[in-house]
mmCIF file of C-alpha atoms in Angstrom:
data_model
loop_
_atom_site.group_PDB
_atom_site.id
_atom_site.type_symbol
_atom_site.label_atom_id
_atom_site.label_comp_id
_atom_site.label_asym_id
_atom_site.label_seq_id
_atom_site.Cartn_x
_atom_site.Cartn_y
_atom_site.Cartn_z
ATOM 1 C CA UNK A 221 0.666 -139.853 191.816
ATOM 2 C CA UNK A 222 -2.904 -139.470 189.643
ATOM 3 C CA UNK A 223 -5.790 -140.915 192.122
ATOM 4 C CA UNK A 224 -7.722 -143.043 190.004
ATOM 5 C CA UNK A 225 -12.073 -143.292 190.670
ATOM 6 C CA UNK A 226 -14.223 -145.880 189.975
ATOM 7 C CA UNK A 227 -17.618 -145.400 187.799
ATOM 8 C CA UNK A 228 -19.601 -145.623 191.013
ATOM 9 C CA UNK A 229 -17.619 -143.097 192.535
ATOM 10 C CA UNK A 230 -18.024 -140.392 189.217
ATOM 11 C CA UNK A 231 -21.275 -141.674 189.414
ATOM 12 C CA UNK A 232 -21.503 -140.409 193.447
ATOM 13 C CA UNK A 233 -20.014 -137.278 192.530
ATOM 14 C CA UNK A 234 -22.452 -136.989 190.135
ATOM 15 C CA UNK A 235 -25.421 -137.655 191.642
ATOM 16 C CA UNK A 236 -24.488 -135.753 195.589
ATOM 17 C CA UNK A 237 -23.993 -132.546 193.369
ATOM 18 C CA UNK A 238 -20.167 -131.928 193.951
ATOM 19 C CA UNK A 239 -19.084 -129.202 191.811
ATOM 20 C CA UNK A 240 -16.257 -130.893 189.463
ATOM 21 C CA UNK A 241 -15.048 -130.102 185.949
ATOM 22 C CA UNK A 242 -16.000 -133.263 183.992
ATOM 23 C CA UNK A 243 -13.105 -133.851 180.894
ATOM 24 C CA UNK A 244 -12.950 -135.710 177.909
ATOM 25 C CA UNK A 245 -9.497 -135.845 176.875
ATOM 26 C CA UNK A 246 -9.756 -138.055 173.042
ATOM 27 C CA UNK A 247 -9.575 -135.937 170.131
ATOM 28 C CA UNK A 248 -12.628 -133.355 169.200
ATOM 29 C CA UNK A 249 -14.520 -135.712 166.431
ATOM 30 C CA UNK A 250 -14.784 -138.356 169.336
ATOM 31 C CA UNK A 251 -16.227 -136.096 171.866
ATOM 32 C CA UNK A 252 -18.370 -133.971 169.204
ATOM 33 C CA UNK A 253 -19.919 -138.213 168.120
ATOM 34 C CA UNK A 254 -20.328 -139.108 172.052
ATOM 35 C CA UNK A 255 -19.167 -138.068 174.946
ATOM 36 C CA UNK A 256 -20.691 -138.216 179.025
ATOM 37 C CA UNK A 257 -22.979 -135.795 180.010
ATOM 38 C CA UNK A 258 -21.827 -132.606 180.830
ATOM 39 C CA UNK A 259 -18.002 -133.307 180.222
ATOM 40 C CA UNK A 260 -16.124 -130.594 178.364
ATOM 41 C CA UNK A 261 -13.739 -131.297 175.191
ATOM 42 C CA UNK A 262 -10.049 -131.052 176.135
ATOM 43 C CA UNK A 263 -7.597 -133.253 173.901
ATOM 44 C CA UNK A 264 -4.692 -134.470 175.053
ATOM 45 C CA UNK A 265 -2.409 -133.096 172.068
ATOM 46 C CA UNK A 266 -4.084 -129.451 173.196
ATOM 47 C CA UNK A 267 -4.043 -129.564 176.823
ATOM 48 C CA UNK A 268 -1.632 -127.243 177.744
ATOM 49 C CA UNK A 269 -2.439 -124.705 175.208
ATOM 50 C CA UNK A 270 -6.228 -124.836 176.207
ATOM 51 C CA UNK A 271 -6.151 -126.014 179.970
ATOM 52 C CA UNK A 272 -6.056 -122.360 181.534
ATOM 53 C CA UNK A 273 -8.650 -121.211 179.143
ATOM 54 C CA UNK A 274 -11.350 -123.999 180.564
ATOM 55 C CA UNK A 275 -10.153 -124.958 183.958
ATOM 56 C CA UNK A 276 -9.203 -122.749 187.250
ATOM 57 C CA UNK A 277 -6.664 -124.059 189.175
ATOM 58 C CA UNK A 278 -8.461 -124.995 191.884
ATOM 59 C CA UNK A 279 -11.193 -126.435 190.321
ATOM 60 C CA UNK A 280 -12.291 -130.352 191.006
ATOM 61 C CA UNK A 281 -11.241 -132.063 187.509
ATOM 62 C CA UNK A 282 -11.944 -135.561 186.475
ATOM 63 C CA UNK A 283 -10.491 -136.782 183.092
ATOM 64 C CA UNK A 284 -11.353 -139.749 181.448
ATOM 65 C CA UNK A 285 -10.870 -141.291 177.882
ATOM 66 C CA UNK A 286 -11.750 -144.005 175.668
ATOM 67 C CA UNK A 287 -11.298 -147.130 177.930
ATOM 68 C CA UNK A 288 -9.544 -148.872 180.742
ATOM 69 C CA UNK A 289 -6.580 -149.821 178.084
ATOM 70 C CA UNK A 290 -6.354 -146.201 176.774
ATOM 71 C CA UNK A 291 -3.880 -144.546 178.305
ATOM 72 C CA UNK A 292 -4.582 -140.490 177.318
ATOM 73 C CA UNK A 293 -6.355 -139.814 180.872
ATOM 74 C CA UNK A 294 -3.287 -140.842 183.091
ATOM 75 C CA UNK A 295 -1.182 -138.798 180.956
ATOM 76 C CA UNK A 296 -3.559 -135.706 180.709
ATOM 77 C CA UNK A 297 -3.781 -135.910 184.595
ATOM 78 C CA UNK A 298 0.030 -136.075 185.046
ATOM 79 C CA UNK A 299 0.229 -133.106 182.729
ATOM 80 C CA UNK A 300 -2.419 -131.205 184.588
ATOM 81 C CA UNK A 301 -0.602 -132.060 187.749
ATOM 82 C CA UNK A 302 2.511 -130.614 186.392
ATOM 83 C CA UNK A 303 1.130 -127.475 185.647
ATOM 84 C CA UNK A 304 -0.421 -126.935 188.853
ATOM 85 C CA UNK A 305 -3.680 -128.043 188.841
ATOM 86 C CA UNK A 306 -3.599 -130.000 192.513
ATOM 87 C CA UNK A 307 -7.180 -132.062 192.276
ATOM 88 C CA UNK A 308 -7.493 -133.942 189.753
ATOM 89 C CA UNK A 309 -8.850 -137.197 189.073
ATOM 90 C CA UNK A 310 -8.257 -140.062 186.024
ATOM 91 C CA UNK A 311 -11.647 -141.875 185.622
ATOM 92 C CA UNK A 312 -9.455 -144.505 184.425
ATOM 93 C CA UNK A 313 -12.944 -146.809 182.540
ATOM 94 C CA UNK A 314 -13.538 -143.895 180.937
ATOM 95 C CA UNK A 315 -16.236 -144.097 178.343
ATOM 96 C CA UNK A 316 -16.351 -147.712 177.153
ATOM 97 C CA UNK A 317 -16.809 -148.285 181.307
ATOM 98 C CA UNK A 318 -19.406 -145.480 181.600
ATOM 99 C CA UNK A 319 -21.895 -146.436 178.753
ATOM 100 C CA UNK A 320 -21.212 -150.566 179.920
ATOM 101 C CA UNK A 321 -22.978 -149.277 183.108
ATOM 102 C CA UNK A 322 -25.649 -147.473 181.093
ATOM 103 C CA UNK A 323 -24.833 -143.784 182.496
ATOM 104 C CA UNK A 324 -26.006 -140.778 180.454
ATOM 105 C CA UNK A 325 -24.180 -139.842 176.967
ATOM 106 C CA UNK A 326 -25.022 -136.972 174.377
ATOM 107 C CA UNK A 327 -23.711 -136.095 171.220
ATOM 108 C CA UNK A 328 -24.312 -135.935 167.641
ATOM 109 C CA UNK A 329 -24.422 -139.894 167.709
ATOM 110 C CA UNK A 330 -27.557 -139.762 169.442
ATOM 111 C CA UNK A 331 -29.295 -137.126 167.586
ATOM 112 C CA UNK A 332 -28.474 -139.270 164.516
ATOM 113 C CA UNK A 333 -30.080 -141.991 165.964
ATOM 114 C CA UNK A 334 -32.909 -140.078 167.642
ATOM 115 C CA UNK A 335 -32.252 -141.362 170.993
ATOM 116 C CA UNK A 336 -32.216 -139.031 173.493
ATOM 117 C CA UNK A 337 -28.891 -139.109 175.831
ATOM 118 C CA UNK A 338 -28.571 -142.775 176.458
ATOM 119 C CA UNK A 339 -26.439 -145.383 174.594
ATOM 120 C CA UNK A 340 -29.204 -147.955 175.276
ATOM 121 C CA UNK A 341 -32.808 -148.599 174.838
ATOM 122 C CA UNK A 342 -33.538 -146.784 178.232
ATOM 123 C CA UNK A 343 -34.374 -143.346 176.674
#
């Protein structure tokens, strides 16, 4: 079973300095327009093709997707799981969640918009 964390615990992991592979499973254009800080592109539909490529198997991973309704992290972790990968994480709130709590973002979205990596007036 896929152990599910909290935004305040991603944001503990975060902030202590744990060494974790961060991973945005929704589909490249998504991640390239916004995705959280320091999280690596991984889509679902190209996980197991690209998963040994980007991630050892004994690496920390935390997936997360679009929102708490979005399904795509559970299933990326299951997959993970199945291939070996023992510690992974679903950050189950995924973005949606994150930028509600006004946590760090980057991508082309914010350049755009000349922010810096925040999706609120913070920056």
């Amino acid at each position: 079973m896929v152990r599910k964390i909290t935004r305040d615990e991603l944001k503990g992991m975060i902030e202590s300095g744990v060494r974790f592979k961060l991973v945005d499973v929704l589909v490249k254009e998504h991640f390239d327009d916004e995705h959280i800080k320091g999280a690596i592109s991984l889509p679902l539909n190209e996980l197991e093709q690209k998963a040994s490529k980007l991630l050892k198997r004994d690496d920390l991973i935390v997936v997360y997707c679009a929102s708490f309704e979005c399904q795509a992290s559970t299933k990326a972790a299951e997959k993970l799981m199945s291939m070996g990968y023992k510690n992974v994480l679903d950050y189950k709130g995924g973005l949606k969640d994150y930028k509600e709590g006004g946590m760090p973002l980057e991508g082309q979205r914010f350049k755009r918009e000349g922010q810096s990596c925040q999706a609120c007036s913070a920056c």
